[in-house]
Amino acid sequence: MSSTVTPPPRKMNRLGLEVLQYKGSKTTLCAGCGHNSVSERIVECFYELGVNPYTVAKFSGIGCSSKSPAYFLGLSHGFNSVHGRMPSIATGALLANATLLGIGVTGDGDTASIGIGQFMHLVRRNLPMIYVIENNGVYGLTKGQFSATADVGSTLKTGVHNELPPFDCCALALKWGATFVARSFSGDKRQLQAILKAAIAHHGLSVIDVISPCVTFNDHEGSTKSYAYMKEHEEVLQELDFVPAFEDITVEIPEGEVLDVQMHDGSHLRIRKLHRDFNPTDRLATLAALEDAEAKEEVLTGVLYVNTSKPTFLELLNLGDAPIATLPESKVRPPKAALDEAMDELR
Ligand SMILES: Cc1ncc(C[n+]2csc(CCOP(=O)(O)OP(=O)(O)O)c2C)c(N)n1
Ligand code: SF4
Ligand SMILES: [Mg+2]
């Protein structure tokens, strides 16, 4: 007697897409590299939230981290730019088409070394996009030299010591007026998922510094960006729960225990304090907490700061919603009279 086996129903998100449609090409990074875990989290979050991949634009600079966009959201737009210059490319693209959801993936070298000036202006402008720094303390792609986020006293495999003070990208972003700042660890799946989802919902720039160990050049004893160091020194600030706008909030929580942040799209980020009194809406207190943690050799992870009220760069420029590429020629090409007038002014 023959029996037919019915395959289990395929899992789909609210757009009717499968997770496969959110993946990219097979990774060419080293096995165990933290960057691979970050790509996996991005795939999961965009799939679970049902973001239309055709409306996403991925940006990066140069580095192992900057290769990552090839490994997620294969159906989305993408631009792998020049070392440290991704913010300019992203700014141009998102000004030309404000309907796109931008996500940039960069490295600590790409952002804190060569790209620090571009990063500064991106933060100052509050360009609405997600900006993920895959922070391993070294230039992985060029064989593991120290980057500007390497801690004083950390050593390379060769025994070379770093004597220069590190840049803390989260503290700098806070100083420069960032509206969403978080730090996570590539090994913390649940925390990184919640942060990425909140960043997708955030209306403004989301800076996410992810400690993402380089297993080939910076995972040894003496490194402060290794899996072992993070296990010892990570101080998780909160328990995070993200409730998307399309789901009902069912769990009632007694007032005062949880900070409920309503995001622009109607979703909720619920932040429950863990061991210490920490308020992620108090910018100055966060800066002090980061200084204090650095002195104690602790790595604070969680949502460090969130501000949902500051206008974005696109709002300040008062740009129309229609992408430039869809505007008729009459709108994008000045008439001859306007050009003649401009020429006359220069005579
Ligand atoms: C203008 C320019 N300068 C230097 C380089 C060489 N270079 C390529 S990647 C890189 C650093 C990458 O480090 P990071 O951004 O931390 O990425 P990781 O490889 O560690 O993920 C450097 C210095 C380059 N490609 N272009
Ligand atoms: S060299 Fe380091 S950063 Fe680059 S892929 Fe390998 S483990 Fe990752
Ligand atoms: Mg790096």
mmCIF file with all atom_site columns, C-alpha atoms in Angstrom, residues 21 30 38 41 45 48 75 91 97 107 138 143 157 177 191 202 220 240 266 289 298 316:
data_model
loop_
_atom_site.group_PDB
_atom_site.id
_atom_site.type_symbol
_atom_site.label_atom_id
_atom_site.label_alt_id
_atom_site.label_comp_id
_atom_site.label_asym_id
_atom_site.label_entity_id
_atom_site.label_seq_id
_atom_site.pdbx_PDB_ins_code
_atom_site.Cartn_x
_atom_site.Cartn_y
_atom_site.Cartn_z
_atom_site.occupancy
_atom_site.B_iso_or_equiv
_atom_site.pdbx_formal_charge
_atom_site.auth_seq_id
_atom_site.auth_comp_id
_atom_site.auth_asym_id
_atom_site.auth_atom_id
_atom_site.pdbx_PDB_model_num
ATOM 1  C CA . GLN A 1 21  ? 13.927 35.441 0.277  1.00 0.00 ? 21  GLN A CA 1
ATOM 2  C CA . CYS A 1 30  ? 36.034 33.056 8.192  1.00 0.00 ? 30  CYS A CA 1
ATOM 3  C CA . VAL A 1 38  ? 25.138 39.800 12.633 1.00 0.00 ? 38  VAL A CA 1
ATOM 4  C CA . ARG A 1 41  ? 20.224 38.425 12.814 1.00 0.00 ? 41  ARG A CA 1
ATOM 5  C CA . CYS A 1 45  ? 14.600 40.569 11.813 1.00 0.00 ? 45  CYS A CA 1
ATOM 6  C CA . GLU A 1 48  ? 9.994  38.479 11.025 1.00 0.00 ? 48  GLU A CA 1
ATOM 7  C CA . LEU A 1 75  ? 16.648 41.042 -3.268 1.00 0.00 ? 75  LEU A CA 1
ATOM 8  C CA . THR A 1 91  ? 22.961 60.297 2.259  1.00 0.00 ? 91  THR A CA 1
ATOM 9  C CA . ASN A 1 97  ? 14.569 58.304 -2.612 1.00 0.00 ? 97  ASN A CA 1
ATOM 10 C CA . GLY A 1 107 ? 33.633 48.204 10.571 1.00 0.00 ? 107 GLY A CA 1
ATOM 11 C CA . VAL A 1 138 ? 41.182 45.550 14.239 1.00 0.00 ? 138 VAL A CA 1
ATOM 12 C CA . LYS A 1 143 ? 45.397 41.255 8.452  1.00 0.00 ? 143 LYS A CA 1
ATOM 13 C CA . LYS A 1 157 ? 48.842 38.258 18.465 1.00 0.00 ? 157 LYS A CA 1
ATOM 14 C CA . GLY A 1 177 ? 23.280 64.233 18.899 1.00 0.00 ? 177 GLY A CA 1
ATOM 15 C CA . GLN A 1 191 ? 19.434 41.162 22.512 1.00 0.00 ? 191 GLN A CA 1
ATOM 16 C CA . HIS A 1 202 ? 13.153 54.088 14.655 1.00 0.00 ? 202 HIS A CA 1
ATOM 17 C CA . HIS A 1 220 ? 43.361 35.674 21.713 1.00 0.00 ? 220 HIS A CA 1
ATOM 18 C CA . LEU A 1 240 ? 14.455 44.006 25.754 1.00 0.00 ? 240 LEU A CA 1
ATOM 19 C CA . GLY A 1 266 ? 3.253  52.274 16.346 1.00 0.00 ? 266 GLY A CA 1
ATOM 20 C CA . ALA A 1 289 ? 27.588 55.447 32.682 1.00 0.00 ? 289 ALA A CA 1
ATOM 21 C CA . GLU A 1 298 ? 32.947 46.711 31.733 1.00 0.00 ? 298 GLU A CA 1
ATOM 22 C CA . LEU A 1 316 ? 14.554 69.397 7.979  1.00 0.00 ? 316 LEU A CA 1
#
